[in-house]
mmCIF file of C-alpha atoms in Angstrom:
data_model
loop_
_atom_site.group_PDB
_atom_site.id
_atom_site.type_symbol
_atom_site.label_atom_id
_atom_site.label_comp_id
_atom_site.label_asym_id
_atom_site.label_seq_id
_atom_site.Cartn_x
_atom_site.Cartn_y
_atom_site.Cartn_z
ATOM 1 C CA UNK A 227 127.984 52.752 123.580
ATOM 2 C CA UNK A 228 129.040 56.132 122.243
ATOM 3 C CA UNK A 229 128.031 57.952 125.407
ATOM 4 C CA UNK A 230 130.073 55.495 127.455
ATOM 5 C CA UNK A 231 133.124 55.926 125.211
ATOM 6 C CA UNK A 232 132.925 59.715 125.439
ATOM 7 C CA UNK A 233 132.535 59.578 129.226
ATOM 8 C CA UNK A 234 135.496 57.207 129.546
ATOM 9 C CA UNK A 235 137.634 59.385 127.241
ATOM 10 C CA UNK A 236 137.011 62.432 129.396
ATOM 11 C CA UNK A 237 137.454 60.483 132.641
ATOM 12 C CA UNK A 238 140.706 58.700 131.768
ATOM 13 C CA UNK A 239 142.091 61.634 129.777
ATOM 14 C CA UNK A 240 141.132 64.085 132.528
ATOM 15 C CA UNK A 241 142.822 62.061 135.262
ATOM 16 C CA UNK A 242 145.997 61.785 133.183
ATOM 17 C CA UNK A 243 145.821 65.515 132.359
ATOM 18 C CA UNK A 244 145.681 66.441 136.046
ATOM 19 C CA UNK A 245 148.561 64.045 136.731
ATOM 20 C CA UNK A 246 150.694 65.624 133.993
ATOM 21 C CA UNK A 247 149.857 69.173 135.041
ATOM 22 C CA UNK A 248 150.645 68.510 138.698
ATOM 23 C CA UNK A 249 154.010 66.909 137.940
ATOM 24 C CA UNK A 250 155.055 69.439 135.290
ATOM 25 C CA UNK A 251 153.862 72.462 137.276
ATOM 26 C CA UNK A 252 157.436 73.495 137.930
ATOM 27 C CA UNK A 253 160.898 72.203 138.815
ATOM 28 C CA UNK A 254 159.943 71.617 142.451
ATOM 29 C CA UNK A 255 156.870 69.564 141.472
ATOM 30 C CA UNK A 256 158.888 67.433 139.090
ATOM 31 C CA UNK A 257 161.668 66.987 141.672
ATOM 32 C CA UNK A 258 159.117 65.769 144.260
ATOM 33 C CA UNK A 259 157.715 63.330 141.703
ATOM 34 C CA UNK A 260 161.196 62.053 140.769
ATOM 35 C CA UNK A 261 161.972 61.549 144.466
ATOM 36 C CA UNK A 262 158.732 59.600 144.927
ATOM 37 C CA UNK A 263 159.658 57.435 141.923
ATOM 38 C CA UNK A 264 162.947 56.669 143.643
ATOM 39 C CA UNK A 265 161.248 55.751 146.927
ATOM 40 C CA UNK A 266 158.074 54.020 145.733
ATOM 41 C CA UNK A 267 159.478 52.215 142.682
ATOM 42 C CA UNK A 268 162.899 51.557 144.242
ATOM 43 C CA UNK A 269 164.623 53.245 141.306
ATOM 44 C CA UNK A 270 168.293 54.195 141.861
ATOM 45 C CA UNK A 271 168.853 57.890 142.583
ATOM 46 C CA UNK A 272 170.606 58.555 139.246
ATOM 47 C CA UNK A 273 167.799 56.938 137.248
ATOM 48 C CA UNK A 274 164.856 58.501 139.095
ATOM 49 C CA UNK A 275 164.658 61.713 137.056
ATOM 50 C CA UNK A 276 164.854 59.968 133.645
ATOM 51 C CA UNK A 277 162.260 57.385 134.716
ATOM 52 C CA UNK A 278 160.009 60.169 136.047
ATOM 53 C CA UNK A 279 160.401 62.064 132.765
ATOM 54 C CA UNK A 280 159.463 58.934 130.822
ATOM 55 C CA UNK A 281 156.349 58.454 132.940
ATOM 56 C CA UNK A 282 155.417 62.098 132.453
ATOM 57 C CA UNK A 283 155.844 61.848 128.662
ATOM 58 C CA UNK A 284 153.801 58.640 128.494
ATOM 59 C CA UNK A 285 151.026 60.242 130.563
ATOM 60 C CA UNK A 286 151.051 63.233 128.200
ATOM 61 C CA UNK A 287 150.791 60.829 125.250
ATOM 62 C CA UNK A 288 147.638 59.308 126.790
ATOM 63 C CA UNK A 289 146.110 62.773 127.090
ATOM 64 C CA UNK A 290 146.921 63.626 123.477
ATOM 65 C CA UNK A 291 145.688 60.305 122.104
ATOM 66 C CA UNK A 292 142.388 60.557 123.986
ATOM 67 C CA UNK A 293 141.925 64.194 122.896
ATOM 68 C CA UNK A 294 141.144 63.287 119.293
ATOM 69 C CA UNK A 295 138.700 66.005 118.172
ATOM 70 C CA UNK A 296 135.010 65.229 118.295
ATOM 71 C CA UNK A 297 132.799 63.322 120.702
ATOM 72 C CA UNK A 298 133.224 60.079 118.726
ATOM 73 C CA UNK A 299 135.895 58.650 116.455
ATOM 74 C CA UNK A 300 135.459 59.815 112.887
ATOM 75 C CA UNK A 301 137.292 57.319 110.748
ATOM 76 C CA UNK A 302 139.827 54.549 111.188
ATOM 77 C CA UNK A 303 142.697 56.881 112.117
ATOM 78 C CA UNK A 304 140.761 58.566 114.940
ATOM 79 C CA UNK A 305 139.447 55.202 116.103
ATOM 80 C CA UNK A 306 142.996 53.831 116.146
ATOM 81 C CA UNK A 307 144.320 56.827 118.092
ATOM 82 C CA UNK A 308 141.590 56.520 120.710
ATOM 83 C CA UNK A 309 142.072 52.777 121.084
ATOM 84 C CA UNK A 310 145.834 53.284 121.378
ATOM 85 C CA UNK A 311 145.284 55.974 124.029
ATOM 86 C CA UNK A 312 143.048 53.696 126.082
ATOM 87 C CA UNK A 313 145.467 50.778 125.747
ATOM 88 C CA UNK A 314 148.483 52.910 126.694
ATOM 89 C CA UNK A 315 146.565 54.130 129.747
ATOM 90 C CA UNK A 316 145.699 50.531 130.649
ATOM 91 C CA UNK A 317 149.315 49.389 130.395
ATOM 92 C CA UNK A 318 150.497 52.325 132.487
ATOM 93 C CA UNK A 319 147.807 51.810 135.125
ATOM 94 C CA UNK A 320 148.661 48.116 135.364
ATOM 95 C CA UNK A 321 152.317 49.059 135.833
ATOM 96 C CA UNK A 322 151.446 51.694 138.431
ATOM 97 C CA UNK A 323 149.362 49.119 140.315
ATOM 98 C CA UNK A 324 152.190 46.587 140.356
ATOM 99 C CA UNK A 325 154.678 49.222 141.543
ATOM 100 C CA UNK A 326 152.332 50.400 144.308
ATOM 101 C CA UNK A 327 151.464 46.871 145.453
ATOM 102 C CA UNK A 328 155.156 45.946 145.535
ATOM 103 C CA UNK A 329 155.991 49.108 147.490
ATOM 104 C CA UNK A 330 153.239 48.334 149.999
ATOM 105 C CA UNK A 331 154.660 44.837 150.487
ATOM 106 C CA UNK A 332 158.081 46.417 151.102
ATOM 107 C CA UNK A 333 156.517 48.678 153.755
ATOM 108 C CA UNK A 334 156.965 51.962 151.860
ATOM 109 C CA UNK A 335 154.937 54.742 153.454
ATOM 110 C CA UNK A 336 155.902 57.734 151.307
ATOM 111 C CA UNK A 337 153.521 59.579 148.997
ATOM 112 C CA UNK A 338 153.366 58.634 145.329
ATOM 113 C CA UNK A 339 152.904 62.235 144.140
ATOM 114 C CA UNK A 340 150.416 60.972 141.547
ATOM 115 C CA UNK A 341 148.591 64.293 141.492
ATOM 116 C CA UNK A 342 151.168 66.639 142.976
ATOM 117 C CA UNK A 343 152.010 67.440 146.567
ATOM 118 C CA UNK A 344 150.320 65.051 148.957
ATOM 119 C CA UNK A 345 151.133 64.210 152.531
ATOM 120 C CA UNK A 346 149.236 60.922 152.481
ATOM 121 C CA UNK A 347 151.299 57.790 152.077
ATOM 122 C CA UNK A 348 150.468 55.163 149.510
ATOM 123 C CA UNK A 349 147.809 52.610 150.385
ATOM 124 C CA UNK A 350 145.555 49.913 149.020
ATOM 125 C CA UNK A 351 143.107 52.663 148.019
ATOM 126 C CA UNK A 352 145.612 53.837 145.395
ATOM 127 C CA UNK A 353 145.910 50.339 143.951
ATOM 128 C CA UNK A 354 142.099 50.091 143.896
ATOM 129 C CA UNK A 355 141.827 53.500 142.204
ATOM 130 C CA UNK A 356 144.291 52.397 139.530
ATOM 131 C CA UNK A 357 142.364 49.157 139.100
ATOM 132 C CA UNK A 358 139.129 51.061 138.523
ATOM 133 C CA UNK A 359 140.833 53.337 136.002
ATOM 134 C CA UNK A 360 142.385 50.282 134.337
ATOM 135 C CA UNK A 361 138.906 48.789 133.944
ATOM 136 C CA UNK A 362 137.683 52.088 132.447
ATOM 137 C CA UNK A 363 140.612 52.105 130.000
ATOM 138 C CA UNK A 364 140.079 48.528 128.850
ATOM 139 C CA UNK A 365 136.344 49.143 128.473
ATOM 140 C CA UNK A 366 137.015 52.284 126.438
ATOM 141 C CA UNK A 367 139.384 50.417 124.139
ATOM 142 C CA UNK A 368 136.873 47.616 123.650
ATOM 143 C CA UNK A 369 133.915 49.924 122.946
ATOM 144 C CA UNK A 370 135.647 52.506 120.736
ATOM 145 C CA UNK A 371 135.073 50.589 117.468
ATOM 146 C CA UNK A 372 131.299 50.494 118.182
ATOM 147 C CA UNK A 373 131.016 54.225 118.930
ATOM 148 C CA UNK A 374 128.675 56.352 116.840
ATOM 149 C CA UNK A 375 127.338 59.894 116.956
ATOM 150 C CA UNK A 376 126.525 61.482 120.305
ATOM 151 C CA UNK A 377 123.856 64.149 120.578
ATOM 152 C CA UNK A 378 125.016 67.522 121.904
ATOM 153 C CA UNK A 379 122.855 67.184 125.032
ATOM 154 C CA UNK A 380 124.231 63.699 125.735
ATOM 155 C CA UNK A 381 127.770 64.990 125.181
ATOM 156 C CA UNK A 382 127.251 67.702 127.818
ATOM 157 C CA UNK A 383 125.947 65.108 130.298
ATOM 158 C CA UNK A 384 128.841 62.745 129.537
ATOM 159 C CA UNK A 385 131.434 65.473 130.049
ATOM 160 C CA UNK A 386 129.757 66.663 133.281
ATOM 161 C CA UNK A 387 129.608 63.133 134.706
ATOM 162 C CA UNK A 388 133.210 62.457 133.725
ATOM 163 C CA UNK A 389 134.389 65.768 135.213
ATOM 164 C CA UNK A 390 132.773 64.837 138.533
ATOM 165 C CA UNK A 391 134.454 61.424 138.382
ATOM 166 C CA UNK A 392 137.819 63.044 137.603
ATOM 167 C CA UNK A 393 137.448 65.321 140.634
ATOM 168 C CA UNK A 394 136.528 62.383 142.874
ATOM 169 C CA UNK A 395 139.471 60.349 141.560
ATOM 170 C CA UNK A 396 142.011 63.121 141.953
ATOM 171 C CA UNK A 397 140.700 64.133 145.369
ATOM 172 C CA UNK A 398 140.308 60.555 146.658
ATOM 173 C CA UNK A 399 142.582 61.051 149.674
ATOM 174 C CA UNK A 400 140.856 64.305 150.641
ATOM 175 C CA UNK A 401 137.385 62.777 150.285
ATOM 176 C CA UNK A 402 138.351 59.761 152.395
ATOM 177 C CA UNK A 403 139.762 62.097 155.038
ATOM 178 C CA UNK A 404 136.438 63.948 155.200
ATOM 179 C CA UNK A 405 134.495 60.733 155.760
ATOM 180 C CA UNK A 406 136.813 59.231 158.397
#
């Protein structure tokens, strides 16, 4: 269980970290994200930047909550922080999925700017990606209380596997383009 929890922490936290970094990279990155919030989520122009800032802050909170030091929770406070981080990620991913599915039904073709500049429009693959990450988040929250010590070798393998999964998640559109 502990190896799974560590892998899920790095996977979910890593994906959210890349999302935060890409949106907060500079004023132009944030402006593109705010514009995509307006288009994809049908948020009024005046509210797009505050909503985008709220999303960015909540994503940063997920990263911080899942970055509790150590490969496993060490005590009730750490366990609570990790569980809260997974649950916050799950709620956000569910919300993102609903927004994307609704936008697809409305015929929106713009990019969501989830991980920075992207020319690809939103699609069912993005909803599926969020669903997979949602499942990872819920699983992490459920398994965190049962986590125990992880050996250093297992920790290295968990982090390596999660890093590969983060790269595949973030580069989903590029990978699908290669295989078309």
